[in-house]
Coordinates of C-alpha atoms in Angstrom, one line a residue:
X1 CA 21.0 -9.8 -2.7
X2 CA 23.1 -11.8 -5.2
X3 CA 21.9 -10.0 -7.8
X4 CA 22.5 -6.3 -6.6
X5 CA 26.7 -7.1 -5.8
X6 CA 27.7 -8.4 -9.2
X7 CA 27.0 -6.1 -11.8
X8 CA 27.4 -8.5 -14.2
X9 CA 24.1 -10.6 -14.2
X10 CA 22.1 -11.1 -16.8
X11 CA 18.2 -11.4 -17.7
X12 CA 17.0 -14.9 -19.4
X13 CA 16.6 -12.7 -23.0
X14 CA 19.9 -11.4 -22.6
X15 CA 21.3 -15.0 -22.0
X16 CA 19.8 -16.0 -24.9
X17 CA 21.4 -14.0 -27.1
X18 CA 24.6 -14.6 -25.8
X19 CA 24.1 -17.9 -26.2
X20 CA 23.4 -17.1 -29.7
X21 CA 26.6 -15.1 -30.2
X22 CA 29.0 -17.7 -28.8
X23 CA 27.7 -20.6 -30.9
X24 CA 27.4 -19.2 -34.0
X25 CA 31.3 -17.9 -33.9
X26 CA 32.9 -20.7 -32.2
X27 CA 36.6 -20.0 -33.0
X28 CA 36.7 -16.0 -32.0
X29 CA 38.5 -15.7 -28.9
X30 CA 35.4 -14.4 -27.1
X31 CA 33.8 -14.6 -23.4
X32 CA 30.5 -14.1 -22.1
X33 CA 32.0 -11.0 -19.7
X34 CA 33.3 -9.6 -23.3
X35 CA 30.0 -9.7 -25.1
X36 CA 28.2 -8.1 -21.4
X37 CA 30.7 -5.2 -21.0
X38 CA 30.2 -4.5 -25.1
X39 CA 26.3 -4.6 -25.4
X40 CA 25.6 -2.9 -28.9
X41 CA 29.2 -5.4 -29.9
X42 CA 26.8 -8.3 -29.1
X43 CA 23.7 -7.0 -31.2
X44 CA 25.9 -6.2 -34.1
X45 CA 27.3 -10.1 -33.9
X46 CA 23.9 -11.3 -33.2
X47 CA 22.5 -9.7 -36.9
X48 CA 25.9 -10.6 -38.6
X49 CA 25.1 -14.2 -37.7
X50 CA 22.3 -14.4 -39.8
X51 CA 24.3 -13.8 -42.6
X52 CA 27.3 -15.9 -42.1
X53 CA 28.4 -19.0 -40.6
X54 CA 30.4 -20.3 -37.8
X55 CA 33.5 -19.6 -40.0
X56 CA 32.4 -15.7 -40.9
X57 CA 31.8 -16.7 -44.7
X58 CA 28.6 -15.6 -46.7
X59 CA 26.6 -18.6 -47.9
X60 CA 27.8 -17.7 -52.0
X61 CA 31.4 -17.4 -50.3
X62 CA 30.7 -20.8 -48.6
X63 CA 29.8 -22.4 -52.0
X64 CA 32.6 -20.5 -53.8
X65 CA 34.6 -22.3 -51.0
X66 CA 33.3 -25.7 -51.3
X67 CA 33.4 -25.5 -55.1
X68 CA 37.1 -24.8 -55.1
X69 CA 37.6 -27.5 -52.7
X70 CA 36.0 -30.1 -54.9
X71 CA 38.4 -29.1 -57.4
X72 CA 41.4 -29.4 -55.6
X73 CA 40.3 -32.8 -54.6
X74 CA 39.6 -33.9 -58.0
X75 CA 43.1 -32.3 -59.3
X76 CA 44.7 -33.7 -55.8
X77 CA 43.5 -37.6 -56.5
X78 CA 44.2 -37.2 -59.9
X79 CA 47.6 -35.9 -58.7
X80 CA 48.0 -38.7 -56.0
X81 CA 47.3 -41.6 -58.0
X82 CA 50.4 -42.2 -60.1
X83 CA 52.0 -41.2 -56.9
X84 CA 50.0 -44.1 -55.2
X85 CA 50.8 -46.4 -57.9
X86 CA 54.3 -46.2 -57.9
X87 CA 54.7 -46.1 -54.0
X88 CA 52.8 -49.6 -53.9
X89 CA 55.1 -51.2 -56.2
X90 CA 57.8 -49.9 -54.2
X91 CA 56.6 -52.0 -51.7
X92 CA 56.1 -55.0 -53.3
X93 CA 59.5 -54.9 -54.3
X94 CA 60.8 -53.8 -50.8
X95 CA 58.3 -57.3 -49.3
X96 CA 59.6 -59.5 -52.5
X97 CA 63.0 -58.7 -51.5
X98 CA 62.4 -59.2 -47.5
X99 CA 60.5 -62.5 -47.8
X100 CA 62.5 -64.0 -50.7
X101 CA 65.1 -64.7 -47.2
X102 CA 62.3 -66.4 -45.5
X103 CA 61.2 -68.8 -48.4
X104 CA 62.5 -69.7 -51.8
X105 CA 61.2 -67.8 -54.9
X106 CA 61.1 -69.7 -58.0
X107 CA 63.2 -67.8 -61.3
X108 CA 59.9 -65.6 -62.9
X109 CA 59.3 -63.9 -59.6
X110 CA 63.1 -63.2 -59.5
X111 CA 63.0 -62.0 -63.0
X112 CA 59.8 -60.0 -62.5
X113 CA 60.5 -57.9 -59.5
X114 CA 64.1 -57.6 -60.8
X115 CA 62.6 -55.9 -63.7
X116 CA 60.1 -54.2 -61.8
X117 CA 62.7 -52.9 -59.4
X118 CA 65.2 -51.7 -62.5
X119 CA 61.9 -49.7 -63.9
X120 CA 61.2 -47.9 -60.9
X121 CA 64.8 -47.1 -60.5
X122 CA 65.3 -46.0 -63.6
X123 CA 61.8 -43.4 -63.6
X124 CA 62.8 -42.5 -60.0
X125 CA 66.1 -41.1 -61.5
X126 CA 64.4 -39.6 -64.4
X127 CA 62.4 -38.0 -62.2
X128 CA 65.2 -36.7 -59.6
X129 CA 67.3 -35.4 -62.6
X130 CA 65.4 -34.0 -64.7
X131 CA 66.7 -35.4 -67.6
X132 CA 63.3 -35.5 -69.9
X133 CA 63.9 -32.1 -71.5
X134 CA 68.3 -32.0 -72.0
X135 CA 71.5 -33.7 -70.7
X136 CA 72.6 -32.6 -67.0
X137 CA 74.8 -29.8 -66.4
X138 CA 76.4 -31.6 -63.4
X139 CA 76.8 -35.0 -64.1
X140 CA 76.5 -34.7 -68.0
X141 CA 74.4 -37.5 -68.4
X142 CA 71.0 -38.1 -70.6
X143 CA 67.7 -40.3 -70.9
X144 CA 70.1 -42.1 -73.0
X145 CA 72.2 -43.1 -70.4
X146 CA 69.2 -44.3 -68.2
X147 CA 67.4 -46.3 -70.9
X148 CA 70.6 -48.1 -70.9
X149 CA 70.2 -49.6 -67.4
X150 CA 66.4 -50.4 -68.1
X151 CA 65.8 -54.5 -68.8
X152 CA 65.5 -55.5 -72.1
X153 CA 62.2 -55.4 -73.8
X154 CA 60.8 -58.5 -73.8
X155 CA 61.2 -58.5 -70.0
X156 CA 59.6 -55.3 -69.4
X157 CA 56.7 -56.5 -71.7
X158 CA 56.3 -59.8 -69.8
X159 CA 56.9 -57.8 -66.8
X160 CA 53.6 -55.2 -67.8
X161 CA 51.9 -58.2 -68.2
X162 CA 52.1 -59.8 -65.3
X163 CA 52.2 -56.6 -63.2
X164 CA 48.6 -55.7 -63.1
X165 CA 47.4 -59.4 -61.4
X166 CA 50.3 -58.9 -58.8
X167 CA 49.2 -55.2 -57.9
X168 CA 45.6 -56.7 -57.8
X169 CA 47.1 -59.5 -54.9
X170 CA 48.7 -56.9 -53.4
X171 CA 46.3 -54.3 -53.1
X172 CA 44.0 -56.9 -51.9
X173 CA 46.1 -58.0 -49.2
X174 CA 46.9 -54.5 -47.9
X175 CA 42.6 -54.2 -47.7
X176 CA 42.5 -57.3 -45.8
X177 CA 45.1 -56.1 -43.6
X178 CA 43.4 -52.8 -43.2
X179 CA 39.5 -54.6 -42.9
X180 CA 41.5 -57.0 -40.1
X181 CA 42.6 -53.9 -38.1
X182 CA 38.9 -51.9 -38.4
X183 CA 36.7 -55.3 -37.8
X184 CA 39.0 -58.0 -36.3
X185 CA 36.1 -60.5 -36.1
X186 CA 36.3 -60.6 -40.1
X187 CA 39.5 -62.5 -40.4
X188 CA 37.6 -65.5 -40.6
X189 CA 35.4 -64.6 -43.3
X190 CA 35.9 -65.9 -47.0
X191 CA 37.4 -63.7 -49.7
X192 CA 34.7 -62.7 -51.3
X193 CA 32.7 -61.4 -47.9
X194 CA 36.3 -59.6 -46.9
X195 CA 35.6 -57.7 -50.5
X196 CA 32.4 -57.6 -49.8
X197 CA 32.8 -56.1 -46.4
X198 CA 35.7 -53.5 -47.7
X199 CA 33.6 -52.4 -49.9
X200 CA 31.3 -51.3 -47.6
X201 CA 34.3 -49.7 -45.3
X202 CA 34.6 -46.3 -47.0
X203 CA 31.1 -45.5 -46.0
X204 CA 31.3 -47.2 -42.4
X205 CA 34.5 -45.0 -41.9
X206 CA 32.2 -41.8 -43.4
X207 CA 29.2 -42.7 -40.9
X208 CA 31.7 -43.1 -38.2
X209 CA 33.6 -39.7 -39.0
X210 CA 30.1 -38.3 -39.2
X211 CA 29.1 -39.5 -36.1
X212 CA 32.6 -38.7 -34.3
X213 CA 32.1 -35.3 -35.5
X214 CA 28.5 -34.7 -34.2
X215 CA 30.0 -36.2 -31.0
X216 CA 32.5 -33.8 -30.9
X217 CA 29.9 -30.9 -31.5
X218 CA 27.4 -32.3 -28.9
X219 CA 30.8 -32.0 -26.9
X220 CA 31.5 -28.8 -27.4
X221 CA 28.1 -27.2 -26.5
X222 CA 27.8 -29.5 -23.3
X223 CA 31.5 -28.0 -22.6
X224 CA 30.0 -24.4 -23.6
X225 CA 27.0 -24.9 -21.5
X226 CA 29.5 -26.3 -18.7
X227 CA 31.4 -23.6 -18.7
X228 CA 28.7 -21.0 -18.6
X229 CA 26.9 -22.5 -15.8
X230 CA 30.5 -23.5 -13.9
X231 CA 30.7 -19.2 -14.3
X232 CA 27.1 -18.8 -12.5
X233 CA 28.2 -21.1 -9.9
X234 CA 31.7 -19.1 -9.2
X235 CA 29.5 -16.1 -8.9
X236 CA 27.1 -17.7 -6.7
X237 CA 29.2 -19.5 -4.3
X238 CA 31.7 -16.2 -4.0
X239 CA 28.4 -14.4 -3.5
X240 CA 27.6 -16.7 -0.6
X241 CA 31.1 -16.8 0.7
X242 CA 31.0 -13.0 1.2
X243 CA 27.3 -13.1 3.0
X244 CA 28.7 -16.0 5.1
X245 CA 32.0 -13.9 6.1
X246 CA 29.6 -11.2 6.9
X247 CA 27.4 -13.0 8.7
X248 CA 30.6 -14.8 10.9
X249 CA 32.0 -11.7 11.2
X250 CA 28.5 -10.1 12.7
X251 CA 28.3 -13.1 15.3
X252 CA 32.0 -13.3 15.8
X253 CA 31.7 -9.6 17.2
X254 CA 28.6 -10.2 19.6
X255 CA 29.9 -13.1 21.0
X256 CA 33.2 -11.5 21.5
X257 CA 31.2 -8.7 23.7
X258 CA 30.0 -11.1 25.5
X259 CA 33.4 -12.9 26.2
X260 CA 34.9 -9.3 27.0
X261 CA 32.5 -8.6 29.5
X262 CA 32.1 -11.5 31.6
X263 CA 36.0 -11.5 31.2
X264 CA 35.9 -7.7 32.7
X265 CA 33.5 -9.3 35.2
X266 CA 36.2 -12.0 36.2
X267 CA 39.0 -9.3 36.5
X268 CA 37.1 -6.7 38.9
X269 CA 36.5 -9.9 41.0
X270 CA 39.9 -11.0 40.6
X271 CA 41.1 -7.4 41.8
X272 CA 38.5 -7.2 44.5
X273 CA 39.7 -10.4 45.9
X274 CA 43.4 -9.2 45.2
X275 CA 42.7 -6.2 47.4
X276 CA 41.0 -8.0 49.4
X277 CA 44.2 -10.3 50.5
X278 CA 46.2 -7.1 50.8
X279 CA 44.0 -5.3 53.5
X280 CA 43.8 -8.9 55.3
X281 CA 47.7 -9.4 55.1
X282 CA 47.8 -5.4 55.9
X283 CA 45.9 -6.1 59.2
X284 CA 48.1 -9.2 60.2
X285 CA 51.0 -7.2 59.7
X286 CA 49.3 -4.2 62.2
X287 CA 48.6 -7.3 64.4
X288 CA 52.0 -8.9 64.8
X289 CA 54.0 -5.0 65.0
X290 CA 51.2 -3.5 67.3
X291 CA 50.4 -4.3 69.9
X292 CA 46.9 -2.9 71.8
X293 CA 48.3 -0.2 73.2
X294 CA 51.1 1.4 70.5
X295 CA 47.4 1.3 68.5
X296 CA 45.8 3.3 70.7
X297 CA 48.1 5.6 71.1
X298 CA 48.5 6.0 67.1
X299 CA 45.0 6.5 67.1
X300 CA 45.6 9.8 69.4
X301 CA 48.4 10.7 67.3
X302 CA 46.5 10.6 64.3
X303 CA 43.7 12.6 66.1
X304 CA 45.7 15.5 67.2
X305 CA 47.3 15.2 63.8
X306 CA 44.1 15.1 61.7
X307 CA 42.7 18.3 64.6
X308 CA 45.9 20.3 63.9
X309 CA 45.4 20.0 60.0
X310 CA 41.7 21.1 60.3
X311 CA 43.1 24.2 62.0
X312 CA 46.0 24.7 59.7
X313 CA 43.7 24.1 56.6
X314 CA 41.6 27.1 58.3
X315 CA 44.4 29.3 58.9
X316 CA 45.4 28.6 55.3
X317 CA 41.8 29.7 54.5
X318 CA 41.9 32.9 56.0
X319 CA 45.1 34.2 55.1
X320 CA 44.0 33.4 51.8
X321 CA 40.8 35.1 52.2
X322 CA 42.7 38.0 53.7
X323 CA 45.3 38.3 50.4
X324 CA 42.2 37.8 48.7
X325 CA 40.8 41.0 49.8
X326 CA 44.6 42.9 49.4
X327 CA 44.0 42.0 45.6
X328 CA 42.1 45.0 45.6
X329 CA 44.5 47.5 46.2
X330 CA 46.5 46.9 42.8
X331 CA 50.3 46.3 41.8
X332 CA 51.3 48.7 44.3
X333 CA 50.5 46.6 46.8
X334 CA 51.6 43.6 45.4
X335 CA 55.4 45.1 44.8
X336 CA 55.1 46.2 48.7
X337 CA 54.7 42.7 49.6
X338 CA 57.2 41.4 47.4
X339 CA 59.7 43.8 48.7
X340 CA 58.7 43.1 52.6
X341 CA 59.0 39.6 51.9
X342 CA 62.7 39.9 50.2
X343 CA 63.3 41.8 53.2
X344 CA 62.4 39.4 55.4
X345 CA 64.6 36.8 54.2
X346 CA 67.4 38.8 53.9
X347 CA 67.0 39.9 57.8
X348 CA 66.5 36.1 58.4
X349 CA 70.1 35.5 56.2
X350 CA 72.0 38.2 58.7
X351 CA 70.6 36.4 61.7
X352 CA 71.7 33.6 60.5
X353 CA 74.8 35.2 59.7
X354 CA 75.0 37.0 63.0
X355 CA 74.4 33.3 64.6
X356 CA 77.0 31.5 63.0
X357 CA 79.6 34.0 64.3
X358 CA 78.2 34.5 67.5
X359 CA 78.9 30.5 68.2
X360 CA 82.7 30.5 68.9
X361 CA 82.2 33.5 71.4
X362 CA 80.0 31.2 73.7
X363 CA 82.2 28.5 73.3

């Protein structure tokens, strides 16, 4: 019964293949009613998705694709890394210059950052003016003037010499602090097994990106699958909901014809008991104005009243019968009656006449 009132099930193959059709293009704005109202829509989707993937590329597109991704990684890192470099010793500047407030700094660190700090401002101005290729058209100002500002060289060389065992502490401080956050429990460990262990972290975080990602793909088809069978269910249950109505509405009218006849029932007893009353307070009443006699005599009144309207009813019968018969003789006789009866009231009008002024005479 489900079946035949919503038009829009399916068979198991047909399911299937819709199935089919919704995984393999994830990110179209499709639904399973879409792909059932458009039948030969689905087929041609279900043949293209043999020959792309879930993003519509062809397998050489796909490896054009990942080709020129690889590339723009490489030239992106390569890109990055001076960018990298310098924004870390930005910050070992920026945490010299915070903790030297905390605790005292002996004279080479001073001179070392100082000098560090006068490089990168120096390269960062380079940089933001553009003055590698000319002088500046707005301030009118050269590389010159820059190198000018710039330590002197014997600082800058002890300062390149130094730098790359301070980037090293650094940079392995900032891993530490990042190992501490992923694995807490390894704060504990020696430096070596923290080097050891954040070694291993690239890989850990690629196995747990992996596994993050097939978790959110098992995800998606349980959600897929939940939604598909949460659709069947809707169906179902407003299926049922309609057969129940039907089926209330079905008993809800028999049992109402029962409740409107013994209700009928209860009101012709109600008004035979009603009438009842009446003919019972109708008969006291004849009891306390009557008396035994005045009721016998009514009861003679009413039977010379009931005798004379037998006879009158059978007068009326035969005069009837008697114009009955005069039908025959036509309109004639029918205007001769009409005349004889206008006649007669107007000899009943003169009498009447002739009465009122007779009246004073007798007086």
């Amino acid at each position: 019964m489900a079946s035949s009132s919503h038009p829009l099930q399916t068979t198991e193959k047909e399911n299937s293949l819709l199935e089919k059709v919704l995984k393999a293009f994830p990110s179209a704005d499709l639904t399973e009613d879409d792909l059932i109202q458009n039948p030969q829509f689905c087929k041609l989707l279900a043949k293209l998705s043999s020959h792309v993937d879930s993003t519509g590329l062809t397998e050489s597109l796909r490896k054009e694709l990942e080709k020129a991704e690889e590339e723009l990684q490489t030239e992106t890192k390569r890109w990055m890394r001076p960018m990298i470099i310098h924004q870390l010793l930005e910050e070992m500047v920026q945490e010299y210059i915070v903790g030297k407030y905390r605790c005292t700094v002996t004279p080479d660190d001073d001179k070392f950052y100082g000098t560090l700090e006068q490089c990168l401002l120096a390269a960062k101005c380079d940089v933001q003016l553009h003055l590698t290729e000319g002088p500046s058209a707005v301030l009118g100002i050269s590389s010159k003037h820059i190198q000018r500002i710039l330590p002197s060289e014997q600082d800058v060389q002890d300062m390149e010499e130094r730098l790359p065992k301070e980037l090293e502490k650094h940079l392995k401080r900032k891993a530490f602090s990042i190992l501490s956050y992923i694995q807490p429990e390894s704060e504990k460990d020696s430096d070596g097994l923290k080097l050891e262990k954040f070694n291993h972290l690239p890989q850990l975080l690629k196995e747990e990106r992996n596994r993050i990602e097939h978790l959110r793909e098992a995800n998606a088809e349980m959600a897929f699958r939940l939604t598909r069978q949460t659709h069947s269910y809707l169906n179902d249950l407003l299926e049922h909901m309609r057969l129940l109505q039907t089926l209330l509405l079905e008993n809800r009218l028999k049992v109402q014809t029962k409740l409107d006849r013994k209700k009928l029932e209860y009101l012709e007893a109600k008004c035979q008991l009603g009438v009842q009353k009446i003919r019972v307070e109708m008969l006291a009443i004849q009891l306390d104005t009557y008396t035994a006699s005045k009721i016998a005599t009514h009861k003679k009144i009413r039977e010379h009243l009931e005798t004379e309207l037998t006879a009158t009813q059978k007068e009326k019968q035969a005069v009837e019968n008697k114009l009955a018969s005069y039908d025959m003789f036509g309109q004639e006789f029918k205007d001769l009656v009409e005349e004889y009866a206008r006649l007669q009231v107007e000899i009943e009008a003169k009498k009447l006449a002739v009465d009122t002024l007779t009246k004073p005479e007798v007086k």
